[in-house]
PDB file of C-alpha atoms in Angstrom:
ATOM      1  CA  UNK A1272       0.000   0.000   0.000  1.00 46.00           C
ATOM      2  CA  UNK A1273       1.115   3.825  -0.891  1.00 62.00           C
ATOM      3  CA  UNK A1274       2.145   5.878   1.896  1.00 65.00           C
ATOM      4  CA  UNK A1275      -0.333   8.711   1.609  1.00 72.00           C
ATOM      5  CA  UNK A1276      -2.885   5.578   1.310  1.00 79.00           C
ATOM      6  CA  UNK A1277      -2.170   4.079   4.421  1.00 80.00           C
ATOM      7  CA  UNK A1278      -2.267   7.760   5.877  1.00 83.00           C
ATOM      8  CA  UNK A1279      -5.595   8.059   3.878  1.00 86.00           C
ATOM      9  CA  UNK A1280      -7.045   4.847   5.688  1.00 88.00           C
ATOM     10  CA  UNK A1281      -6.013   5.838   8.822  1.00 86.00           C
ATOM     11  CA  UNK A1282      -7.288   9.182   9.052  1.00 87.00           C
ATOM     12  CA  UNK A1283     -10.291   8.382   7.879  1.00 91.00           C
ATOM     13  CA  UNK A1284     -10.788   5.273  10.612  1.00 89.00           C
ATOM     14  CA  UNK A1285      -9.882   8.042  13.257  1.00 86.00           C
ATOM     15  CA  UNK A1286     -12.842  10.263  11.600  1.00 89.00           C
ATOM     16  CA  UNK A1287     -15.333   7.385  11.931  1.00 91.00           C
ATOM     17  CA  UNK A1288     -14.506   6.951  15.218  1.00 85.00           C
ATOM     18  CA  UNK A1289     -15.077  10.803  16.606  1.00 83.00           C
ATOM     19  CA  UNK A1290     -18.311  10.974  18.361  1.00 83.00           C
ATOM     20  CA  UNK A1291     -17.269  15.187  17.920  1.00 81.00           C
ATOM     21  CA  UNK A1292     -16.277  17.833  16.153  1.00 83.00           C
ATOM     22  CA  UNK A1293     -15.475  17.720  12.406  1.00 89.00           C
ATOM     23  CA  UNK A1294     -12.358  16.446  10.589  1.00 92.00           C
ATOM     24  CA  UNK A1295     -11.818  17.828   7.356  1.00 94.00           C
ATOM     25  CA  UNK A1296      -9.125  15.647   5.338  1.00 94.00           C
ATOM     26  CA  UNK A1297      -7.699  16.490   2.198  1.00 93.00           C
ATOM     27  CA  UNK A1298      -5.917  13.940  -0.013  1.00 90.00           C
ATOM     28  CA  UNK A1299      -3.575  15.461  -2.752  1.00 79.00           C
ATOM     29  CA  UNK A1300      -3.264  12.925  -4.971  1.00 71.00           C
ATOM     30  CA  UNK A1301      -1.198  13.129  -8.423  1.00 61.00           C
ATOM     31  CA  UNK A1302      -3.009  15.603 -11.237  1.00 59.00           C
ATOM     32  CA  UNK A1303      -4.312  13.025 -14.346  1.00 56.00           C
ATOM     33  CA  UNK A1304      -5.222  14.659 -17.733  1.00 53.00           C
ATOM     34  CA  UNK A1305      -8.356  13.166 -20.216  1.00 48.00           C
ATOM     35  CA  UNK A1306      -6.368  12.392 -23.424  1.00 45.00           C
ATOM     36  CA  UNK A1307      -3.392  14.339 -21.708  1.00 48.00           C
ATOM     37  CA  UNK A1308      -5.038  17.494 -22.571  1.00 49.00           C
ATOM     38  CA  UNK A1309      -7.652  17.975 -20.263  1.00 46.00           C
ATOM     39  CA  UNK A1310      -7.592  17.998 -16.099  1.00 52.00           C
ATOM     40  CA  UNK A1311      -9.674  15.755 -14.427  1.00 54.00           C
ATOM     41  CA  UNK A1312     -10.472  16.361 -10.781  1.00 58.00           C
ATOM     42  CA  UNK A1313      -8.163  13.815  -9.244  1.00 72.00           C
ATOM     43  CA  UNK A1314      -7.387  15.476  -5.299  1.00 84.00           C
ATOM     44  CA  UNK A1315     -10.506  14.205  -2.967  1.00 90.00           C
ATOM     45  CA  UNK A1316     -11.662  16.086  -0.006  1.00 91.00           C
ATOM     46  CA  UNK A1317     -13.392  14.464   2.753  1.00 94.00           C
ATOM     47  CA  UNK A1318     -15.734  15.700   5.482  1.00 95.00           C
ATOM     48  CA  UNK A1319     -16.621  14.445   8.905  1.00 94.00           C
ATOM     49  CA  UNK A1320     -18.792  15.493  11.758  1.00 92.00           C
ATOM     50  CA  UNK A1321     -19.482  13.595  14.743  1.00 89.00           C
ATOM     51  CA  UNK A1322     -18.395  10.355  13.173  1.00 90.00           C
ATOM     52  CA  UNK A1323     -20.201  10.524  10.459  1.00 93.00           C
ATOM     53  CA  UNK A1324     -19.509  11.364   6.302  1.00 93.00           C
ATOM     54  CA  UNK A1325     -20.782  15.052   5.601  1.00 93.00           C
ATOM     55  CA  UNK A1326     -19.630  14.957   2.594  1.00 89.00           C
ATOM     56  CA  UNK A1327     -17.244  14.338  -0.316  1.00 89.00           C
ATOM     57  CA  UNK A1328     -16.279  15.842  -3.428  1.00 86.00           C
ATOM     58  CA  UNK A1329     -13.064  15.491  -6.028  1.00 87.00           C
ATOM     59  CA  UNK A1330     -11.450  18.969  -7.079  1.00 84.00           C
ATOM     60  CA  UNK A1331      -8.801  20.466  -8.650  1.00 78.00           C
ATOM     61  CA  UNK A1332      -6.461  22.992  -7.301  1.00 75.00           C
ATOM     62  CA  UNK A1333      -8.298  26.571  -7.925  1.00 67.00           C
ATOM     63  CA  UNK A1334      -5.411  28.289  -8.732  1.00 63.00           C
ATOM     64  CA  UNK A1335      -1.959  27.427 -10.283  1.00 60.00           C
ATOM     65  CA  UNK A1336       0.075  29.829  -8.090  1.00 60.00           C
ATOM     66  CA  UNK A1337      -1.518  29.457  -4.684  1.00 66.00           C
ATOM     67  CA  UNK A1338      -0.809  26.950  -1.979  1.00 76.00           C
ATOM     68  CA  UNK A1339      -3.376  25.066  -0.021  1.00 84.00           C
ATOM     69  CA  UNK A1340      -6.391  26.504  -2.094  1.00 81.00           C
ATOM     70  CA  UNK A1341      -8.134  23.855  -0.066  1.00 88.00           C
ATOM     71  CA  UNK A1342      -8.354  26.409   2.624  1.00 90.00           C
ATOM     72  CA  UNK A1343     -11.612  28.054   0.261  1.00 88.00           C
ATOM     73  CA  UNK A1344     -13.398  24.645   0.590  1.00 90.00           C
ATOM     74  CA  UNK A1345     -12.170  24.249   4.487  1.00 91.00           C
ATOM     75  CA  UNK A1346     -13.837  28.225   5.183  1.00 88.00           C
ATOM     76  CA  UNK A1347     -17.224  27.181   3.160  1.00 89.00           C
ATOM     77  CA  UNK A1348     -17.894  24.067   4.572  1.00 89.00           C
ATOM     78  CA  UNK A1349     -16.764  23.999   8.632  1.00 88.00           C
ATOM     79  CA  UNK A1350     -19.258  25.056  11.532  1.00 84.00           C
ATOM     80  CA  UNK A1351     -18.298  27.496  13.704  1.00 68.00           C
ATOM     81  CA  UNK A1352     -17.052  25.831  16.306  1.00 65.00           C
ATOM     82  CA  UNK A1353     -16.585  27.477  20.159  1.00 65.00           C
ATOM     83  CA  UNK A1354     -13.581  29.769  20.903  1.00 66.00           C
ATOM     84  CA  UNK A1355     -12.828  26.969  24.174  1.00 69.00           C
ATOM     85  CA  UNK A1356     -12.454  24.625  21.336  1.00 78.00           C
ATOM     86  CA  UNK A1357      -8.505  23.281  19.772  1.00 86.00           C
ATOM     87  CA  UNK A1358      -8.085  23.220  16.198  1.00 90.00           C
ATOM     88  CA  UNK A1359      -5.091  20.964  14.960  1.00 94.00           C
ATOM     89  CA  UNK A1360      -3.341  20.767  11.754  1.00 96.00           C
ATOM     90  CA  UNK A1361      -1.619  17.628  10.550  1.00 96.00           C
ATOM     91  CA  UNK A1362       0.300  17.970   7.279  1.00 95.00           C
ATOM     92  CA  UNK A1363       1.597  14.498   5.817  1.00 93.00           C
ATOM     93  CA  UNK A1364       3.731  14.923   2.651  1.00 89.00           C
ATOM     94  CA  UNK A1365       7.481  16.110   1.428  1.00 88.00           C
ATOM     95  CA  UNK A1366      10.016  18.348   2.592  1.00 91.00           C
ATOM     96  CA  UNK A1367       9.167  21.360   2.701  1.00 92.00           C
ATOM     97  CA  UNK A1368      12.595  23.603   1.733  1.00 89.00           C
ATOM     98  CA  UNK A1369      13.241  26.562   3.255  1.00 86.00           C
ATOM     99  CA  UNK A1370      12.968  28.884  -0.313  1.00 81.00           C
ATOM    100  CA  UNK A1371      11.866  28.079  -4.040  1.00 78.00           C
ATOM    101  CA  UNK A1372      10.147  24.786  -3.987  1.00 69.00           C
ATOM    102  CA  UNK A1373       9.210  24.862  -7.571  1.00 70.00           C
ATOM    103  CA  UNK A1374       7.718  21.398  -8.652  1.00 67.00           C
ATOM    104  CA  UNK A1375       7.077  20.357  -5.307  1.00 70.00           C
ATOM    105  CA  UNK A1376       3.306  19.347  -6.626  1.00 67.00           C
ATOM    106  CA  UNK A1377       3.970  18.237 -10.786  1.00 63.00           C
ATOM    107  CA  UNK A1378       0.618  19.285 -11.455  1.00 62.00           C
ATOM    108  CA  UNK A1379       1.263  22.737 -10.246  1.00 69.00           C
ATOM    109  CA  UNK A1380       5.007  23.527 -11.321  1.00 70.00           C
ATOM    110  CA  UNK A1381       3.650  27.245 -10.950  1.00 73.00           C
ATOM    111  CA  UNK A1382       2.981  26.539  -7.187  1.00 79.00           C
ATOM    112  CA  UNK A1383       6.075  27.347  -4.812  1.00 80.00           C
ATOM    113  CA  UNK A1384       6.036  25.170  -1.529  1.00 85.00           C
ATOM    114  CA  UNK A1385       8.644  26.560   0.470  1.00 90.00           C
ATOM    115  CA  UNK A1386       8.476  27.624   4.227  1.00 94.00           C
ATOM    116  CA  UNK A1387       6.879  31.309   3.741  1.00 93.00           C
ATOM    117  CA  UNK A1388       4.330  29.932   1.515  1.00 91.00           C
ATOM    118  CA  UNK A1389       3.665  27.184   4.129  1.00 93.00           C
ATOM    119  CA  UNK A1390       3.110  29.063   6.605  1.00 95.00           C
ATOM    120  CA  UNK A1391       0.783  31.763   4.704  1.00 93.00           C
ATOM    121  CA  UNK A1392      -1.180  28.816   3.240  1.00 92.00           C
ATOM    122  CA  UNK A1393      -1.633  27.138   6.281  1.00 94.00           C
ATOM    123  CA  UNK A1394      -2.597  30.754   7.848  1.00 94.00           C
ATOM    124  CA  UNK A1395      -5.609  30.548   5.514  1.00 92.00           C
ATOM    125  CA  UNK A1396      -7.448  27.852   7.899  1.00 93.00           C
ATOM    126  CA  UNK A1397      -7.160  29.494  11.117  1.00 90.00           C
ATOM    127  CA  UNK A1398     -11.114  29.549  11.327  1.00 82.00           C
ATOM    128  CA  UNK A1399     -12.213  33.629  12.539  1.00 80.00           C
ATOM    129  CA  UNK A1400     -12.648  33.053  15.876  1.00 73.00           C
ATOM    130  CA  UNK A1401      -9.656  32.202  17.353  1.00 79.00           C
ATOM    131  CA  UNK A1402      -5.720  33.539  16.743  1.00 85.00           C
ATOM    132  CA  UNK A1403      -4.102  29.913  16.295  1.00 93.00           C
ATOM    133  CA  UNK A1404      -3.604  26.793  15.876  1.00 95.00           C
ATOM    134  CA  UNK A1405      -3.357  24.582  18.968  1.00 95.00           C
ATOM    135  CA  UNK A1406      -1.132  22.104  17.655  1.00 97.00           C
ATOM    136  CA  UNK A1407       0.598  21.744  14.168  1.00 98.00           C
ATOM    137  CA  UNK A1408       2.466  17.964  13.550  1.00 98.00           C
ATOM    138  CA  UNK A1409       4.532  17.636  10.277  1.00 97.00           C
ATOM    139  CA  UNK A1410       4.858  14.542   9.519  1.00 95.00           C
ATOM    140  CA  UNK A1411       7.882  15.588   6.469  1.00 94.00           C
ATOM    141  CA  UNK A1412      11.676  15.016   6.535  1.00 93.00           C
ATOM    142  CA  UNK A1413      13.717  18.143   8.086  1.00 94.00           C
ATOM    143  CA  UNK A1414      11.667  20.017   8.759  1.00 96.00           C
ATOM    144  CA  UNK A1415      12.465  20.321  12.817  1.00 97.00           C
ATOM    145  CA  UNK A1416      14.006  24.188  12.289  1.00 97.00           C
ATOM    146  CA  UNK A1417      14.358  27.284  13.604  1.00 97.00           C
ATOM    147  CA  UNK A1418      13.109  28.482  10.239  1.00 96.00           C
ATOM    148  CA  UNK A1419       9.823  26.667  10.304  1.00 97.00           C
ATOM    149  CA  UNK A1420       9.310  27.123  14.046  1.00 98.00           C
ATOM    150  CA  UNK A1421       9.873  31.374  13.382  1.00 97.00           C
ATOM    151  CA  UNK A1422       7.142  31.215  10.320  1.00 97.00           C
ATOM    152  CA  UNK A1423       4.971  29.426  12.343  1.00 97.00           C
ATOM    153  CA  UNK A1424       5.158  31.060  15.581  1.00 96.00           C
ATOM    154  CA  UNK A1425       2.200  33.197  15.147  1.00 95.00           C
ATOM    155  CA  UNK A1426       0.103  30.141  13.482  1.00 96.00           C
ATOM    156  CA  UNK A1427      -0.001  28.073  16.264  1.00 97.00           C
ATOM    157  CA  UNK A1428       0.899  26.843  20.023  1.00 97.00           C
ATOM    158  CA  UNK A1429       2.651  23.985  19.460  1.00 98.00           C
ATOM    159  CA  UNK A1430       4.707  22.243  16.558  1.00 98.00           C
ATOM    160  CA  UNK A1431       5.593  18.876  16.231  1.00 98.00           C
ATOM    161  CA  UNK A1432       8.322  18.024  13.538  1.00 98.00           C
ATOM    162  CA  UNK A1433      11.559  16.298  12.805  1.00 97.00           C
ATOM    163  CA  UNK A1434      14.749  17.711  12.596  1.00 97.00           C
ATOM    164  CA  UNK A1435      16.350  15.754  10.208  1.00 93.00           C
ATOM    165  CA  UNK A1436      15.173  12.162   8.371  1.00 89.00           C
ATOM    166  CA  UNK A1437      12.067  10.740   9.347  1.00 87.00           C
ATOM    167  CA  UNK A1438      12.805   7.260   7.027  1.00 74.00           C
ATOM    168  CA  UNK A1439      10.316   7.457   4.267  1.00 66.00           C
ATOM    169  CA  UNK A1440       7.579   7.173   7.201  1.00 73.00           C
ATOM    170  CA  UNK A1441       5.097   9.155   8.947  1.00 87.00           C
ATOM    171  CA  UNK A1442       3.619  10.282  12.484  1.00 93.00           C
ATOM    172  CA  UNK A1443       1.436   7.800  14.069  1.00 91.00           C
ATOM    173  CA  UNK A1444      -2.094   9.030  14.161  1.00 88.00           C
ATOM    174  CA  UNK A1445      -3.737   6.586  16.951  1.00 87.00           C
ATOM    175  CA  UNK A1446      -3.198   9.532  19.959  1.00 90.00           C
ATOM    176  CA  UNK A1447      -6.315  11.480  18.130  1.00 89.00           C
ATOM    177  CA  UNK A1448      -8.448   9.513  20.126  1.00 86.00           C
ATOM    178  CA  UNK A1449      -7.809  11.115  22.371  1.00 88.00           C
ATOM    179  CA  UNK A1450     -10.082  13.602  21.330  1.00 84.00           C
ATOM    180  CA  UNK A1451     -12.746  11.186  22.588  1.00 83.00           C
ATOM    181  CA  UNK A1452     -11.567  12.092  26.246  1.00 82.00           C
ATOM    182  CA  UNK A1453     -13.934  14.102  28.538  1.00 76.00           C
ATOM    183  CA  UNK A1454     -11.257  16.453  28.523  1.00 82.00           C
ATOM    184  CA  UNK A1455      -9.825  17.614  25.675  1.00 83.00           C
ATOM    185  CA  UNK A1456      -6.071  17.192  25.258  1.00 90.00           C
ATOM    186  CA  UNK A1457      -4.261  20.490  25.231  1.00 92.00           C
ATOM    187  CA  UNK A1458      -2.050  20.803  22.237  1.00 95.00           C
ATOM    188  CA  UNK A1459       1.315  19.774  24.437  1.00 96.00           C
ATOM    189  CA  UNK A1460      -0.539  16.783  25.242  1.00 96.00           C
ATOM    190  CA  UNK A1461      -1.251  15.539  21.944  1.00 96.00           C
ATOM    191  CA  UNK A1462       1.549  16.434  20.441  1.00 97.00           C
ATOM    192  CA  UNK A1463       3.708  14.527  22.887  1.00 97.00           C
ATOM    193  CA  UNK A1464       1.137  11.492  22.137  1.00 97.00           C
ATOM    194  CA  UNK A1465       1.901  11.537  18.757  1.00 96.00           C
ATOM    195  CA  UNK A1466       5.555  11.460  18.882  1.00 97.00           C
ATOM    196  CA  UNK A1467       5.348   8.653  21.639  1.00 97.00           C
ATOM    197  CA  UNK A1468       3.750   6.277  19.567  1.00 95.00           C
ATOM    198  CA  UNK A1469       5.871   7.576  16.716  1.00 95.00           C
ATOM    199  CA  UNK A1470       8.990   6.918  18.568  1.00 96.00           C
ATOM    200  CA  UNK A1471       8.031   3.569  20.215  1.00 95.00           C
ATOM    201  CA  UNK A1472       7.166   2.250  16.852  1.00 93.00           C
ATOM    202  CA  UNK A1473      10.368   3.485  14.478  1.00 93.00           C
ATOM    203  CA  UNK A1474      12.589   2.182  17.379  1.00 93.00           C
ATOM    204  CA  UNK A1475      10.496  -1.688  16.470  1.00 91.00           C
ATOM    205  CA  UNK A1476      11.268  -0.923  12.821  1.00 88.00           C
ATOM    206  CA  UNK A1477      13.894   0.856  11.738  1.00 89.00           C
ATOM    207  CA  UNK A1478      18.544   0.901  12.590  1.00 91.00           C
ATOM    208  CA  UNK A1479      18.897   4.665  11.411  1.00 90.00           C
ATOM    209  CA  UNK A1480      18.402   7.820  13.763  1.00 92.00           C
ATOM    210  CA  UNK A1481      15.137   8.862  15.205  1.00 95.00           C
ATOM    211  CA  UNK A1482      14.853  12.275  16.052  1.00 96.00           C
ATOM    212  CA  UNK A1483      10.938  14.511  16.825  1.00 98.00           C
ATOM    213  CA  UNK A1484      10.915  17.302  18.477  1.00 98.00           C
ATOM    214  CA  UNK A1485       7.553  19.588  20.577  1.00 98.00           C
ATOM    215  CA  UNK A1486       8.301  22.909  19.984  1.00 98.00           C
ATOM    216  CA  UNK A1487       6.030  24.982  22.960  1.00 98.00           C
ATOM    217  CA  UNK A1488       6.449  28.686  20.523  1.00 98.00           C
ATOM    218  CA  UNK A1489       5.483  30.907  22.486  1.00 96.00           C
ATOM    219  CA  UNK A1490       8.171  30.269  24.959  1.00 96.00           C
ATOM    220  CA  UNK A1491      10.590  30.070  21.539  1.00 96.00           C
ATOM    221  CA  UNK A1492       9.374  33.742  20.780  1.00 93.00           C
ATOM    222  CA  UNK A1493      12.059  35.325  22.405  1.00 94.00           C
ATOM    223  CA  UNK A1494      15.231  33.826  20.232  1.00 97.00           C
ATOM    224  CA  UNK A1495      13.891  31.387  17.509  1.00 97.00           C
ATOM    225  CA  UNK A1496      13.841  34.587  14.873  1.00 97.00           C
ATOM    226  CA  UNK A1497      17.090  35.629  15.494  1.00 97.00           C
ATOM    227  CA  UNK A1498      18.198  31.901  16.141  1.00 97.00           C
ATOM    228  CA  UNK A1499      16.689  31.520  12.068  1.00 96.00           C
ATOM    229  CA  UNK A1500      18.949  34.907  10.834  1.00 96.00           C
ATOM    230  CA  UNK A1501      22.255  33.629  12.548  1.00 96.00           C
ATOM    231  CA  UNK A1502      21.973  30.136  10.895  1.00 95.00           C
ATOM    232  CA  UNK A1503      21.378  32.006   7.456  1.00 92.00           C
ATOM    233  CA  UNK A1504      23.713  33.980   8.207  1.00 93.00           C
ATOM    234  CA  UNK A1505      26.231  31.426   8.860  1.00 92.00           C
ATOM    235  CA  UNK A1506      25.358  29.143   6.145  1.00 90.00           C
ATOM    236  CA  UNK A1507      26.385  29.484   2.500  1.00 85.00           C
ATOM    237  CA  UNK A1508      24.162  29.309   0.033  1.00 76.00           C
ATOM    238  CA  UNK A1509      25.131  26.263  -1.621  1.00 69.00           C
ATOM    239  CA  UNK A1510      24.609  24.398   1.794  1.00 74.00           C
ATOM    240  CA  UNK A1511      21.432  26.128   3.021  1.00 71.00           C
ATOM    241  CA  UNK A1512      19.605  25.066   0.107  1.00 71.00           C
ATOM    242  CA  UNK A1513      21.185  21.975  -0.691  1.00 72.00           C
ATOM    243  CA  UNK A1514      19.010  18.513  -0.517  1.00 67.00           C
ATOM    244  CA  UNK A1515      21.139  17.081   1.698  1.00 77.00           C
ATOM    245  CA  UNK A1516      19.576  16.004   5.345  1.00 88.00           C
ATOM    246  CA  UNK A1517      20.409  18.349   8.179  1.00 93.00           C
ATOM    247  CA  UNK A1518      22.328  18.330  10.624  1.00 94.00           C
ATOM    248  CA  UNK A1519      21.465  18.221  14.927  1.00 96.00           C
ATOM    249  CA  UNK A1520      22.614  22.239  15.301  1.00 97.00           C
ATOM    250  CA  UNK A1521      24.669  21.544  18.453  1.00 95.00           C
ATOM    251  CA  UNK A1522      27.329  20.834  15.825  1.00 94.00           C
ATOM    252  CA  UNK A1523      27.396  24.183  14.282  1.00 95.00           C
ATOM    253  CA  UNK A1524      29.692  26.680  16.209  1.00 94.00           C
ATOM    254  CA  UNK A1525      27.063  29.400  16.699  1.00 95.00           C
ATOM    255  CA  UNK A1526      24.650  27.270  18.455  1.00 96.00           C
ATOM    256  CA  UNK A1527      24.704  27.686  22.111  1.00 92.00           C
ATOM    257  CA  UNK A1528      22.678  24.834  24.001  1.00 90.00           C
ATOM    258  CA  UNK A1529      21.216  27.663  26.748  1.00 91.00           C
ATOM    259  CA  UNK A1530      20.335  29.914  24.324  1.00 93.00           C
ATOM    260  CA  UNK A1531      18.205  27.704  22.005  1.00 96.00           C
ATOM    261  CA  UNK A1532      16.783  25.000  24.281  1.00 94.00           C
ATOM    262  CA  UNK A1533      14.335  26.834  25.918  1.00 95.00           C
ATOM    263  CA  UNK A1534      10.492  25.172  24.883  1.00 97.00           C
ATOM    264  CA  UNK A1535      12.052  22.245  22.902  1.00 98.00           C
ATOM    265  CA  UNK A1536      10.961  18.643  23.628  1.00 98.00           C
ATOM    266  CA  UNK A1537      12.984  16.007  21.812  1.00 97.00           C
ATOM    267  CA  UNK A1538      12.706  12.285  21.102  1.00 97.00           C
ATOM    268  CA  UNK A1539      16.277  10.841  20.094  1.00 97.00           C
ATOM    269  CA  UNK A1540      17.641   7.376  19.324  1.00 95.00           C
ATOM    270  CA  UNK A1541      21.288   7.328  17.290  1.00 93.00           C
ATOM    271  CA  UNK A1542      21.320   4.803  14.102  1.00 90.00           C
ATOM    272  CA  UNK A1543      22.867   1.317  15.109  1.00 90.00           C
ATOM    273  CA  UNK A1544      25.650   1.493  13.397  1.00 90.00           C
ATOM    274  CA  UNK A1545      28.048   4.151  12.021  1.00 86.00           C
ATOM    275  CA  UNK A1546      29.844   7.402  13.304  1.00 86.00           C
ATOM    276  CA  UNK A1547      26.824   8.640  15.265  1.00 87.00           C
ATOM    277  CA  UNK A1548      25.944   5.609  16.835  1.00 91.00           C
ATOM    278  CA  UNK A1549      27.320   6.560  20.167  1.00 91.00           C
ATOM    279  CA  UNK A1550      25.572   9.931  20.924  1.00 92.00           C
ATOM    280  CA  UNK A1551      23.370  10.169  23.359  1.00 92.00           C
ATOM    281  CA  UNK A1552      21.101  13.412  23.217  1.00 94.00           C
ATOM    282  CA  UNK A1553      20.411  16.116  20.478  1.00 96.00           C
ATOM    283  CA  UNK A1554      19.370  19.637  20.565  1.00 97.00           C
ATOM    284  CA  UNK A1555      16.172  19.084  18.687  1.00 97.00           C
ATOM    285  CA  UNK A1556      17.024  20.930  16.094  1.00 98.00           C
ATOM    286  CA  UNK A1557      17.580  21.008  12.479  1.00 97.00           C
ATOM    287  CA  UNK A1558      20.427  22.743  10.736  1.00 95.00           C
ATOM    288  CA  UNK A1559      21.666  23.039   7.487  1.00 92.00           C
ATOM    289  CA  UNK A1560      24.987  20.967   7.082  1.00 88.00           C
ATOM    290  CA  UNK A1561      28.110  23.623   7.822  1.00 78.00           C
ATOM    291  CA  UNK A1562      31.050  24.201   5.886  1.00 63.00           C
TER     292      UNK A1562
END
């Protein structure tokens, strides 16, 4: 079974089994052309409230340049829901690099998926009533940075990511039930659910690293934008946009452990075998290799 398929099956098995609120899942799948001239409305969007289908439709991107135009069907469709209410984004797909991103989607080669268009995009489906995001959890390789955690930092509470390689696999989705608790799970809470099970499972499967991180950013506020500019600044160009994995930061000289720890929560296992296989902790970030 396809990755995003198994993601598919499982998000929609988690939306069956919410007694409340809605789930709204989007499913992005490759553009296919009638007689390779015409677009047919491959992508599939998916509506649930309270357990039960609302709704489903196929559509097509609505624009060639924008980024989750998905957010127009999200504002039409969703009930207002109460301000006491958390709102959670989960984003399952690719990389997302820090600047260009042309032909991240090949049916939209006009569409730039890089971190500032990320983070507007995902802007777009902050419902009215409310400022942010409770939790945000990308399930994408490297993409655990002080970049992404500055974009975001006015998007939402919490971020759940991984600094470097997450292995051609994806965040475990079973902590959504709790959802179904009397209480509802603060965004902390889920998001250190999530990378639990994430954790506990790669460790079963897989000899290479393991490394997640819980980013709390509004205690990151204070440095993470400046933490972003120094790395820039310290990074050539050739290396800050290469496609190479990153690096933990504690190896590059201008990271400072008690400057840039401060609201970062990391899950860390070192491959098996190799150089790194005897570390024992990492800063929980992401950085661009160094010179």
């Amino acid at each position: 079974m396809r990755a995003d398929e198994k993601v598919l099956k499982e998000a929609m098995q988690t939306a069956e089994q919410a007694s409340d609120g809605e789930i709204f899942i989007f499913h992005q799948k490759p553009e296919r052309k009638f007689l390779w001239l015409f677009r047919q409305k491959s992508r599939e969007f998916l509506l649930y409230r309270n357990g039960k289908p609302a709704g489903t439709q196929a559509y097509s991107p609505s624009s060639d340049s924008l980024l989750f135009s998905e957010s127009n069907i999200y504002q039409t469709y969703r009930v207002n829901s109460r301000d006491s209410v958390p709102v959670f984004f989960l984003y399952f797909g690719h990389e997302i690099p820090a600047e260009n991103g042309r032909g991240y989607h090949h049916s939209q080669p006009g569409v730039a998926v890089n971190v500032p268009s990320f983070a507007a995009g995902m802007g777009n489906f902050i419902p009215d009533n409310r400022a942010k995001f409770s939790l945000a959890a990308l399930s994408t390789c490297n993409n655990g940075t002080p970049q992404i955690a500055a974009a975001l930092a006015d998007k939402t509470d919490y971020l759940l990511a991984s600094p470097q390689n997450l292995h051609l696999s994806h965040l475990d989705t079973k902590a959504l039930s709790m959802l179904e608790n009397d209480v509802m799970p603060a965004g902390d809470q889920l998001g250190e659910a999530i990378a639990e099970d994430t954790y506990h499972r790669l460790t079963e499967s897989v000899f290479t690293g393991i490394t997640l991180a819980l980013y709390d950013l509004n205690q990151l506020k204070s440095y993470v934008t400046t933490f972003a500019e120094i790395h820039d600044a310290k990074t050539d160009s050739l290396n800050r946009y290469s496609v190479n994995d990153n690096t933990d930061c504690s190896r590059r000289d201008f990271f400072h452990e008690s400057d840039y720890t401060e609201g970062v929560k990391s899950w860390f296992r070192p491959p098996q075998f190799g150089p790194d296989a005897n570390r024992t902790s990492h800063s929980g970030w992401g950085c661009r290799p160094g010179d």
